[in-house]
PDB file of C-alpha atoms in Angstrom:
ATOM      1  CA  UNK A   1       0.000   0.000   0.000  1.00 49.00           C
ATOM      2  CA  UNK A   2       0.895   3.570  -0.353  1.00 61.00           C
ATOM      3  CA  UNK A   3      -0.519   7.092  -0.566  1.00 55.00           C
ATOM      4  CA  UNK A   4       1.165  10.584  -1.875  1.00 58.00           C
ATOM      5  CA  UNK A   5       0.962  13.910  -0.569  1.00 56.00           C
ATOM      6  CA  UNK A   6       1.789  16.474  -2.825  1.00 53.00           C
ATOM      7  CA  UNK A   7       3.728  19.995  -2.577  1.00 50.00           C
ATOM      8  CA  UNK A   8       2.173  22.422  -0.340  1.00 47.00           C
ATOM      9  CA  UNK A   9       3.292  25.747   0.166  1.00 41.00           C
ATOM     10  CA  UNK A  10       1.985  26.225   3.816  1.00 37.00           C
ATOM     11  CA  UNK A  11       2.241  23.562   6.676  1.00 36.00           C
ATOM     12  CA  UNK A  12      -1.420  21.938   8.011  1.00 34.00           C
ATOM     13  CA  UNK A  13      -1.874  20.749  11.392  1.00 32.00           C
ATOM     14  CA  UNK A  14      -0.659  17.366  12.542  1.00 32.00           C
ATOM     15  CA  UNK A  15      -2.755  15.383  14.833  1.00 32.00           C
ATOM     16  CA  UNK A  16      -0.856  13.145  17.185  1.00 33.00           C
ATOM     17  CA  UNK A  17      -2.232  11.132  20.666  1.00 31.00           C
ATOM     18  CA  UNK A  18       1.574   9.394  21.438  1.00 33.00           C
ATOM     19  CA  UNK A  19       3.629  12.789  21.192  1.00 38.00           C
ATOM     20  CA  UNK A  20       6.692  11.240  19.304  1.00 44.00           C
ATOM     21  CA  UNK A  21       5.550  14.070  16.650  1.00 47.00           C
ATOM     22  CA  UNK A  22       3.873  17.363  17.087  1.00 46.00           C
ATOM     23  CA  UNK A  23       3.140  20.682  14.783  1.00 41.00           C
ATOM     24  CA  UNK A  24       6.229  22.742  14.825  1.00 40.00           C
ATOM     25  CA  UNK A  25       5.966  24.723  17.699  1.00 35.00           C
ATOM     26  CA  UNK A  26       7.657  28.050  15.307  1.00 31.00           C
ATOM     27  CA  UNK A  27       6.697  28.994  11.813  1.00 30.00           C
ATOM     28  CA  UNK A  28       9.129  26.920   8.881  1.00 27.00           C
ATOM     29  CA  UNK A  29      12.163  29.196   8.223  1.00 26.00           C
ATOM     30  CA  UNK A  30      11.507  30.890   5.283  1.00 30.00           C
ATOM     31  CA  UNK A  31       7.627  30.035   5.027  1.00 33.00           C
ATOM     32  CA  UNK A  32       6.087  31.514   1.824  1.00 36.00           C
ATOM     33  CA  UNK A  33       9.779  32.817   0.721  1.00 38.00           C
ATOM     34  CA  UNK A  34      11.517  28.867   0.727  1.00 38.00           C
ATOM     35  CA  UNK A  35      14.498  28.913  -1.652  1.00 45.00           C
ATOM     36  CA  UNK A  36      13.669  26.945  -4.569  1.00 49.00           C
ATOM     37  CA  UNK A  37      16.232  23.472  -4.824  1.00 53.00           C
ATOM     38  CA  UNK A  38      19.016  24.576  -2.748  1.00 70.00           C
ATOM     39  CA  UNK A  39      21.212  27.762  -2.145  1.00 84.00           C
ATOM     40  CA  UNK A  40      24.560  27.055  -3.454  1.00 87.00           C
ATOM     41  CA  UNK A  41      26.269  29.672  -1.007  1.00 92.00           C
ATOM     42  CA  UNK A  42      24.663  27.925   2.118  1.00 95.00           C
ATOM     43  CA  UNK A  43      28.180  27.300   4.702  1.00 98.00           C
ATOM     44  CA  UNK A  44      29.865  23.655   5.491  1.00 98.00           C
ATOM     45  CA  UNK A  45      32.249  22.818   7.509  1.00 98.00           C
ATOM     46  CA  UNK A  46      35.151  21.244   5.663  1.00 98.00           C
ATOM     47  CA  UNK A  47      36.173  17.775   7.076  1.00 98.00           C
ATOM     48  CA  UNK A  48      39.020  15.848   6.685  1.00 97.00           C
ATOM     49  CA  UNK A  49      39.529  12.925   4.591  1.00 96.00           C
ATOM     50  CA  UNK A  50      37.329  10.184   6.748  1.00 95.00           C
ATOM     51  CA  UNK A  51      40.234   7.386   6.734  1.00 95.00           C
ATOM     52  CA  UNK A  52      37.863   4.652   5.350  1.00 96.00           C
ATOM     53  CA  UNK A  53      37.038   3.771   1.714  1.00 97.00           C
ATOM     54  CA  UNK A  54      33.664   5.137   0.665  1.00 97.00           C
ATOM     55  CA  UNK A  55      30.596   2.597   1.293  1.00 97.00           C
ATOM     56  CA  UNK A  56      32.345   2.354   4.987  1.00 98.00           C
ATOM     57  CA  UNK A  57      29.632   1.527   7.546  1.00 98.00           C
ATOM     58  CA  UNK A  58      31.260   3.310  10.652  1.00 96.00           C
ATOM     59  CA  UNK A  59      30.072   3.888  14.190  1.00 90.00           C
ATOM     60  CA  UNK A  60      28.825   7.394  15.942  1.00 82.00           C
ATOM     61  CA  UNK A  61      31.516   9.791  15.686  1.00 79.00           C
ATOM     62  CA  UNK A  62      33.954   8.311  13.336  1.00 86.00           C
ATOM     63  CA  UNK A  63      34.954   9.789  10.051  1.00 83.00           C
ATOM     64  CA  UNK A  64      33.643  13.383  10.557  1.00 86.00           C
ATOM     65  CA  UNK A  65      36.483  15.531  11.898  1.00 94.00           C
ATOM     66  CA  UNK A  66      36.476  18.828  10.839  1.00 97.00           C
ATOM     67  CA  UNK A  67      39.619  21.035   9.461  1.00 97.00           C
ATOM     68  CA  UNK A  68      38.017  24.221  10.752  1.00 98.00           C
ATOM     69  CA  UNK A  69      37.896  26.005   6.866  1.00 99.00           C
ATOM     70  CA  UNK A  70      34.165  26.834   6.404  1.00 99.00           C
ATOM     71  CA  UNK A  71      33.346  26.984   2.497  1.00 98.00           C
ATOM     72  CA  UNK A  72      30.077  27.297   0.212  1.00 98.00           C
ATOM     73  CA  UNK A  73      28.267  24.345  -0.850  1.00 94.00           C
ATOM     74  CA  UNK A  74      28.742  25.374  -4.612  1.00 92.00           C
ATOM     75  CA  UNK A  75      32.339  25.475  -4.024  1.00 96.00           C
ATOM     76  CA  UNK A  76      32.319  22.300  -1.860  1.00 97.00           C
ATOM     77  CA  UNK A  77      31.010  20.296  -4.522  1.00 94.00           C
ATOM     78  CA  UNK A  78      33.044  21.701  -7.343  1.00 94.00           C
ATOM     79  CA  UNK A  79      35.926  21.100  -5.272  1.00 97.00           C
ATOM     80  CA  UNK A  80      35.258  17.607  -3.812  1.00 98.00           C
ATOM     81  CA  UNK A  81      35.640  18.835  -0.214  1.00 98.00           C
ATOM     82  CA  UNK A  82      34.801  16.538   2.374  1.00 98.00           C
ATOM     83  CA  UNK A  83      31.472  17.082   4.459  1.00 98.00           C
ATOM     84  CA  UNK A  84      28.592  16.237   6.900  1.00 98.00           C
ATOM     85  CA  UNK A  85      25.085  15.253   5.826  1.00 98.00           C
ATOM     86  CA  UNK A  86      22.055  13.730   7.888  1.00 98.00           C
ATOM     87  CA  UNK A  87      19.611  10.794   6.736  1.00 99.00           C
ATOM     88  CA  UNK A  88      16.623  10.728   8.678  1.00 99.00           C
ATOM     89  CA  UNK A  89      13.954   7.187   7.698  1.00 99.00           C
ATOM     90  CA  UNK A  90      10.758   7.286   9.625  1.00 98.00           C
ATOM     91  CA  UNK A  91       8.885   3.715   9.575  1.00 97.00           C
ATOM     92  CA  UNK A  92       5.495   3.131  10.855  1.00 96.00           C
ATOM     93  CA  UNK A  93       4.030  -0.103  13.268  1.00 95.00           C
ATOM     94  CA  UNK A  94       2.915  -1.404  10.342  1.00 95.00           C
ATOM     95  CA  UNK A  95       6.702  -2.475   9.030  1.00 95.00           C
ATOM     96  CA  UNK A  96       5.942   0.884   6.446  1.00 97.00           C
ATOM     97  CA  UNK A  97       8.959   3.579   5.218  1.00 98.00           C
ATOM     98  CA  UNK A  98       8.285   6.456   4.011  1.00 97.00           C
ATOM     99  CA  UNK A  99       9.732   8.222   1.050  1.00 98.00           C
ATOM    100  CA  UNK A 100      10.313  11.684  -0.011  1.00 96.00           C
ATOM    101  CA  UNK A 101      10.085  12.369  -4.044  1.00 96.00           C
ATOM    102  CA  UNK A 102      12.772  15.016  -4.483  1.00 95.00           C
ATOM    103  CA  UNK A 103      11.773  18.158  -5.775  1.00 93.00           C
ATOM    104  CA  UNK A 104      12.785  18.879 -10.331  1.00 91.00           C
ATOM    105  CA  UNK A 105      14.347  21.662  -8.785  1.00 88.00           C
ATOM    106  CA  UNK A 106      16.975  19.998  -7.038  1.00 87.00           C
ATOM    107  CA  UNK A 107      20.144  20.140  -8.272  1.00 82.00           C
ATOM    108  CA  UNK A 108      21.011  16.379  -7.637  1.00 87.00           C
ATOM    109  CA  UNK A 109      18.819  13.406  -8.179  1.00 91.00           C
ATOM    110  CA  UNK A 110      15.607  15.382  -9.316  1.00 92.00           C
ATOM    111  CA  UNK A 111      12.127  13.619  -9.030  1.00 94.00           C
ATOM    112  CA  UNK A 112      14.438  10.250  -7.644  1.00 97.00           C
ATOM    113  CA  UNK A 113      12.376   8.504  -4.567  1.00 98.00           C
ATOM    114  CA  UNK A 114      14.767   8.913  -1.332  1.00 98.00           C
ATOM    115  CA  UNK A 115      15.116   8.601   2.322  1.00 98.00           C
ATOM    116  CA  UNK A 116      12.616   9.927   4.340  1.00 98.00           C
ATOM    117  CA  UNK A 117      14.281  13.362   5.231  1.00 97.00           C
ATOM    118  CA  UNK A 118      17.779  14.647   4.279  1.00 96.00           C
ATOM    119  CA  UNK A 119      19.934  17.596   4.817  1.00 95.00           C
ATOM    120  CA  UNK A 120      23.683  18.821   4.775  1.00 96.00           C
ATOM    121  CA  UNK A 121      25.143  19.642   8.088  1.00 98.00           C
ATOM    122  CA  UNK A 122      25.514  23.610   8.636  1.00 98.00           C
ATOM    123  CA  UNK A 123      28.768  25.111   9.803  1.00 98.00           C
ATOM    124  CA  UNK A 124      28.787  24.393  13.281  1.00 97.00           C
ATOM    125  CA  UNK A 125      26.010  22.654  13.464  1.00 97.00           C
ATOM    126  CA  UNK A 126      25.878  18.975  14.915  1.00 96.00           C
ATOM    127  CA  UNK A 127      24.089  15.829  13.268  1.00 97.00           C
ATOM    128  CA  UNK A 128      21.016  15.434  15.671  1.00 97.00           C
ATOM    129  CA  UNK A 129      19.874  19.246  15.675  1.00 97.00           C
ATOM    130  CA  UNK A 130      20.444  19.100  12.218  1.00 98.00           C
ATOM    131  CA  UNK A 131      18.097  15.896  11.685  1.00 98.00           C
ATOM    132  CA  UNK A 132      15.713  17.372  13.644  1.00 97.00           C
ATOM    133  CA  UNK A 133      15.563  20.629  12.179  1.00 96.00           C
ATOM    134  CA  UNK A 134      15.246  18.754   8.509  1.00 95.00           C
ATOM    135  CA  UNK A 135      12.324  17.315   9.450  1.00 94.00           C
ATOM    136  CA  UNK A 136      10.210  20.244  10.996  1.00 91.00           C
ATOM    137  CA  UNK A 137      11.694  22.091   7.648  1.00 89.00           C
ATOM    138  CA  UNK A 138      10.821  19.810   4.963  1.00 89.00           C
ATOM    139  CA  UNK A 139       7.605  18.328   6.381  1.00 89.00           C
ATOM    140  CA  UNK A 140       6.177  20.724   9.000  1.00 82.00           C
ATOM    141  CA  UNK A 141       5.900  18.328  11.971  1.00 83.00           C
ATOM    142  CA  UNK A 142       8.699  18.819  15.102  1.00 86.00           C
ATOM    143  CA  UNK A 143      10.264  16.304  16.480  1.00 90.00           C
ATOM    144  CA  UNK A 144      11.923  15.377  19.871  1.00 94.00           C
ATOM    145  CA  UNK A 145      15.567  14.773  19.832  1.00 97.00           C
ATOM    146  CA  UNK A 146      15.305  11.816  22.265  1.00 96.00           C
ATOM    147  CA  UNK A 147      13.536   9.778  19.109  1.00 96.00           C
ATOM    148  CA  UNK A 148      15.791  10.117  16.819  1.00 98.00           C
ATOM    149  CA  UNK A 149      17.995   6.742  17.287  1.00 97.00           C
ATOM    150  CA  UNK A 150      21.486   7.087  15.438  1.00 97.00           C
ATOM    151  CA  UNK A 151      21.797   3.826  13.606  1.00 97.00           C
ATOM    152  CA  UNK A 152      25.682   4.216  11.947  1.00 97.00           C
ATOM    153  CA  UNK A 153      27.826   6.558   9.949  1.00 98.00           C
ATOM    154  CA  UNK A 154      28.249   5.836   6.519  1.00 98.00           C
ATOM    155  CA  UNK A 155      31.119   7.497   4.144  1.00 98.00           C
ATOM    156  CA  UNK A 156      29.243   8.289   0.260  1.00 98.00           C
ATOM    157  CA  UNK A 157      31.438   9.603  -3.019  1.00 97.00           C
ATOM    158  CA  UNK A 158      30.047  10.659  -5.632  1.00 94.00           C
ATOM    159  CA  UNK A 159      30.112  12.440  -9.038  1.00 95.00           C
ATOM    160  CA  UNK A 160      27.849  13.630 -11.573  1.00 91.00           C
ATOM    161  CA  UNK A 161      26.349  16.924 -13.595  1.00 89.00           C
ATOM    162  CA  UNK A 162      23.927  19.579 -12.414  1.00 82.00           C
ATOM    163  CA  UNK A 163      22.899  23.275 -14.018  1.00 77.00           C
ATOM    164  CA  UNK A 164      25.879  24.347 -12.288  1.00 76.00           C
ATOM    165  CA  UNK A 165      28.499  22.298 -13.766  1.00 86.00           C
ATOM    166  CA  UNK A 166      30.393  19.100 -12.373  1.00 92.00           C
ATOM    167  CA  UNK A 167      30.462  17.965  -9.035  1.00 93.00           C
ATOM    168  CA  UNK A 168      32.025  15.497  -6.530  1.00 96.00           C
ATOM    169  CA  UNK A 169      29.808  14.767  -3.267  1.00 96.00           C
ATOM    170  CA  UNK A 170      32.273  13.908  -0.379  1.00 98.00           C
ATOM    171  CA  UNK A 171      29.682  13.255   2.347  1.00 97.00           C
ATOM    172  CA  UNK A 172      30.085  11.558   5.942  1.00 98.00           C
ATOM    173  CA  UNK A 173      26.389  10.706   6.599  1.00 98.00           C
ATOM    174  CA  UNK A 174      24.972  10.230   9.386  1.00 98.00           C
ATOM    175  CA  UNK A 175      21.972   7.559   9.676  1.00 98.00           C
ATOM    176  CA  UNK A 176      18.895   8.218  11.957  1.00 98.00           C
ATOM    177  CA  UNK A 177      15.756   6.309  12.607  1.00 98.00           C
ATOM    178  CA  UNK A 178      12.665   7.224  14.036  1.00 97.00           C
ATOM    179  CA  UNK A 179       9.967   4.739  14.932  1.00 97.00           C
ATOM    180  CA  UNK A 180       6.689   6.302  14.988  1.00 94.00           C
ATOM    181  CA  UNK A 181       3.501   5.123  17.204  1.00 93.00           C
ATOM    182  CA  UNK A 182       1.495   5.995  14.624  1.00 92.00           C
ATOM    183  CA  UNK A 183       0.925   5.045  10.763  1.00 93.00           C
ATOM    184  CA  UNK A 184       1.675   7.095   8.138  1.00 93.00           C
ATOM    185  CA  UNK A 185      -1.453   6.643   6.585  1.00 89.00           C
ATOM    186  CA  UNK A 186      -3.072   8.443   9.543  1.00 89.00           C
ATOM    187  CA  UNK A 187      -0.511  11.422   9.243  1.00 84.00           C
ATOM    188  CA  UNK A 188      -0.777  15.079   8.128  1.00 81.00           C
ATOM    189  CA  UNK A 189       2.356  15.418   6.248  1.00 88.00           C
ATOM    190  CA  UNK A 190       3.195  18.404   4.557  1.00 88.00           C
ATOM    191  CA  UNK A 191       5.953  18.437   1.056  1.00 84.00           C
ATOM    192  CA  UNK A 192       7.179  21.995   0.599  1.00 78.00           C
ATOM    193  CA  UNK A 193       7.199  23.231  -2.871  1.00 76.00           C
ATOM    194  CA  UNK A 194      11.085  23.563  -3.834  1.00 82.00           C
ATOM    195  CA  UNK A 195      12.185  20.398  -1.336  1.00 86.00           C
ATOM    196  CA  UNK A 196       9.881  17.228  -1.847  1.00 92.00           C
ATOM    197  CA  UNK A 197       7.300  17.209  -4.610  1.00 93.00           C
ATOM    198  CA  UNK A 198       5.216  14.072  -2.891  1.00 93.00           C
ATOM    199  CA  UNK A 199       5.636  11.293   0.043  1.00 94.00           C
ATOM    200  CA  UNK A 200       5.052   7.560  -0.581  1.00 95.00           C
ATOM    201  CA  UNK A 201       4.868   5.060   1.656  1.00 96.00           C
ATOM    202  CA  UNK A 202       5.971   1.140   0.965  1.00 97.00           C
ATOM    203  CA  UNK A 203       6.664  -2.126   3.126  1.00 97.00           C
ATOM    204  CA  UNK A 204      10.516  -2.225   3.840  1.00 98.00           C
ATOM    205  CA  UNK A 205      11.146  -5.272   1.815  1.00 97.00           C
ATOM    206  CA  UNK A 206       9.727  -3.172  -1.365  1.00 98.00           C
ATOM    207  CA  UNK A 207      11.993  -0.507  -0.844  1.00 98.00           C
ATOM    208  CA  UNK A 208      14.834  -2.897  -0.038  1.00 99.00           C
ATOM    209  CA  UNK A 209      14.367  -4.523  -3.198  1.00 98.00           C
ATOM    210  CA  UNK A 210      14.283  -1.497  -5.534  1.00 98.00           C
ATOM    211  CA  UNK A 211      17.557  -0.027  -3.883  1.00 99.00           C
ATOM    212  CA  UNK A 212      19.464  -3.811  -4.316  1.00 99.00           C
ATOM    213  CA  UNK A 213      18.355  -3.809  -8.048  1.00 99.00           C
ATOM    214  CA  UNK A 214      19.114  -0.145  -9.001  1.00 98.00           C
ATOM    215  CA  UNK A 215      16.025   0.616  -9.307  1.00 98.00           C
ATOM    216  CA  UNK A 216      16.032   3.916 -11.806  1.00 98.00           C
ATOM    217  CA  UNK A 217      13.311   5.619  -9.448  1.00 98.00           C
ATOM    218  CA  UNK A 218      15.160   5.932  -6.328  1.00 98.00           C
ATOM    219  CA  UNK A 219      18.341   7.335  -5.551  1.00 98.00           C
ATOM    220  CA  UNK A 220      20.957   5.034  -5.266  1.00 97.00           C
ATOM    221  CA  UNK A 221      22.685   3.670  -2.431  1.00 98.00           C
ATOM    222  CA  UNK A 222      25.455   1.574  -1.797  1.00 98.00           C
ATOM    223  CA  UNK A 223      24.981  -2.007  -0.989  1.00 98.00           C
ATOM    224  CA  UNK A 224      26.774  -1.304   2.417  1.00 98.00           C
ATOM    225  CA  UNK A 225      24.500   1.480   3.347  1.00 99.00           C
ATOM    226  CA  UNK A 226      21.352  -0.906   2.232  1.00 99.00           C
ATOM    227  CA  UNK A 227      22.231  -4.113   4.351  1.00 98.00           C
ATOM    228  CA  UNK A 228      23.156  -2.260   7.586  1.00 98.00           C
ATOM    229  CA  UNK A 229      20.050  -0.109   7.413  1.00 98.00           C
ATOM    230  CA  UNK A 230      17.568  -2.114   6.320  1.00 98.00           C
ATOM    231  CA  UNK A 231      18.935  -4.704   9.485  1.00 97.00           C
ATOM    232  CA  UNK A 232      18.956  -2.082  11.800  1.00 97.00           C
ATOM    233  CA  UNK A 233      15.446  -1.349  11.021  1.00 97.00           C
ATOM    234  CA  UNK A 234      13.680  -4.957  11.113  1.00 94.00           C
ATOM    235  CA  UNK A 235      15.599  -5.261  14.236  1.00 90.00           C
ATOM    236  CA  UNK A 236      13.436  -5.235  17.440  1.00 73.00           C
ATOM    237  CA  UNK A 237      13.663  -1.828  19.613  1.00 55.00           C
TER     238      UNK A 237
END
């Protein structure tokens, strides 16, 4: 099963009786003015190289040390600079992921199906406020820090072509998972115009499946990142 929520350029109300989620308690940054894609002079911290090979599954805190230079994400990913990135997957009681359609304006992976909620890590910013911050931004519902559970960091390289020019994506990401008390299906998600075009839901083994094959639809992920994630999250709490 799945349903879709399209773009919306206001957040709605979210109804929750468990309190894992709740309406963000402060307007989105940006509301009504939300940059459209991504803004290419937004600041990362520079990192060193992570030590590991990329498609290295490493714990909390590994891999992510920072060099204390502070550059643009346009030049960052003309450059090939190392950096920080969150992953946030929400899954329901049901065994249910859900998926965020990235926006055609992207600059990377436009229209691809992807993890539930992701985000670069802001100079001097830290993983979990960032994670949590991604998801009140992107689908208008906050979230407590405490249920955010930090599954693994994973190191990603990659290259490819965007309206910009050529770019190499260094990223250290860090994994989260949230299990939520409700279903999706009984959710009030929001997709901001610019950021996610639609949410889908599907059973983890469907997902699972499509990333193993290389499914065309979804961004791809390494077979590393797929087997320790999709463990981690058929694994009892």
């Amino acid at each position: 099963k799945c349903f879709f929520v399209f773009a919306s350029s206001h957040v709605g109300s979210v109804s929750m009786r468990r309190g894992s989620l709740r309406m963000a308690s402060s307007p989105i940054i940006g509301q009504g003015k939300l940059p459209v894609g991504q803004d290419p002079s937004e600041l990362f911290d520079v990192c060193k190289h992570p030590g590991f090979p990329p498609s290295s599954v490493l714990e909390k805190g590994f891999g992510a040390e920072t060099t204390g230079a502070v550059k643009a994400r346009g030049l960052v990913h003309r450059d090939g600079d190392w950096h920080r990135a969150v992953h946030v997957w929400l899954v329901d009681p049901a065994g249910d992921v859900l998926l965020q359609q990235r926006s055609a304006d992207k600059d990377t992976n436009p229209n691809l199906w992807d993890v539930s909620v992701a985000g670069h890590i802001g100079a001097g910013d830290e993983g979990l406020e960032t994670a949590v911050r991604e998801v009140e931004e992107e689908m208008g519902i906050g979230i407590d820090a405490d249920k955010l559970q930090h599954l693994f960091n994973i190191v990603s390289s990659f290259a490819g072509e965007t309206k910009h020019g050529p770019y190499q994506c260094n990223e250290i990401q860090e994994v989260f998972l949230v299990r939520l008390a409700e279903l999706h299906q009984d959710m009030a998600y929001v997709a901001h115009a610019g950021e996610v075009s639609a949410w889908r839901t599907e059973k983890l083994s469907i997902t699972e499946s499509a990333l193993l094959s290389g499914d065309s639809e979804y961004v791809p992920r390494s077979r590393a990142y797929i087997e320790a994630f999709f463990a981690a999250a058929r694994r009892k709490e």
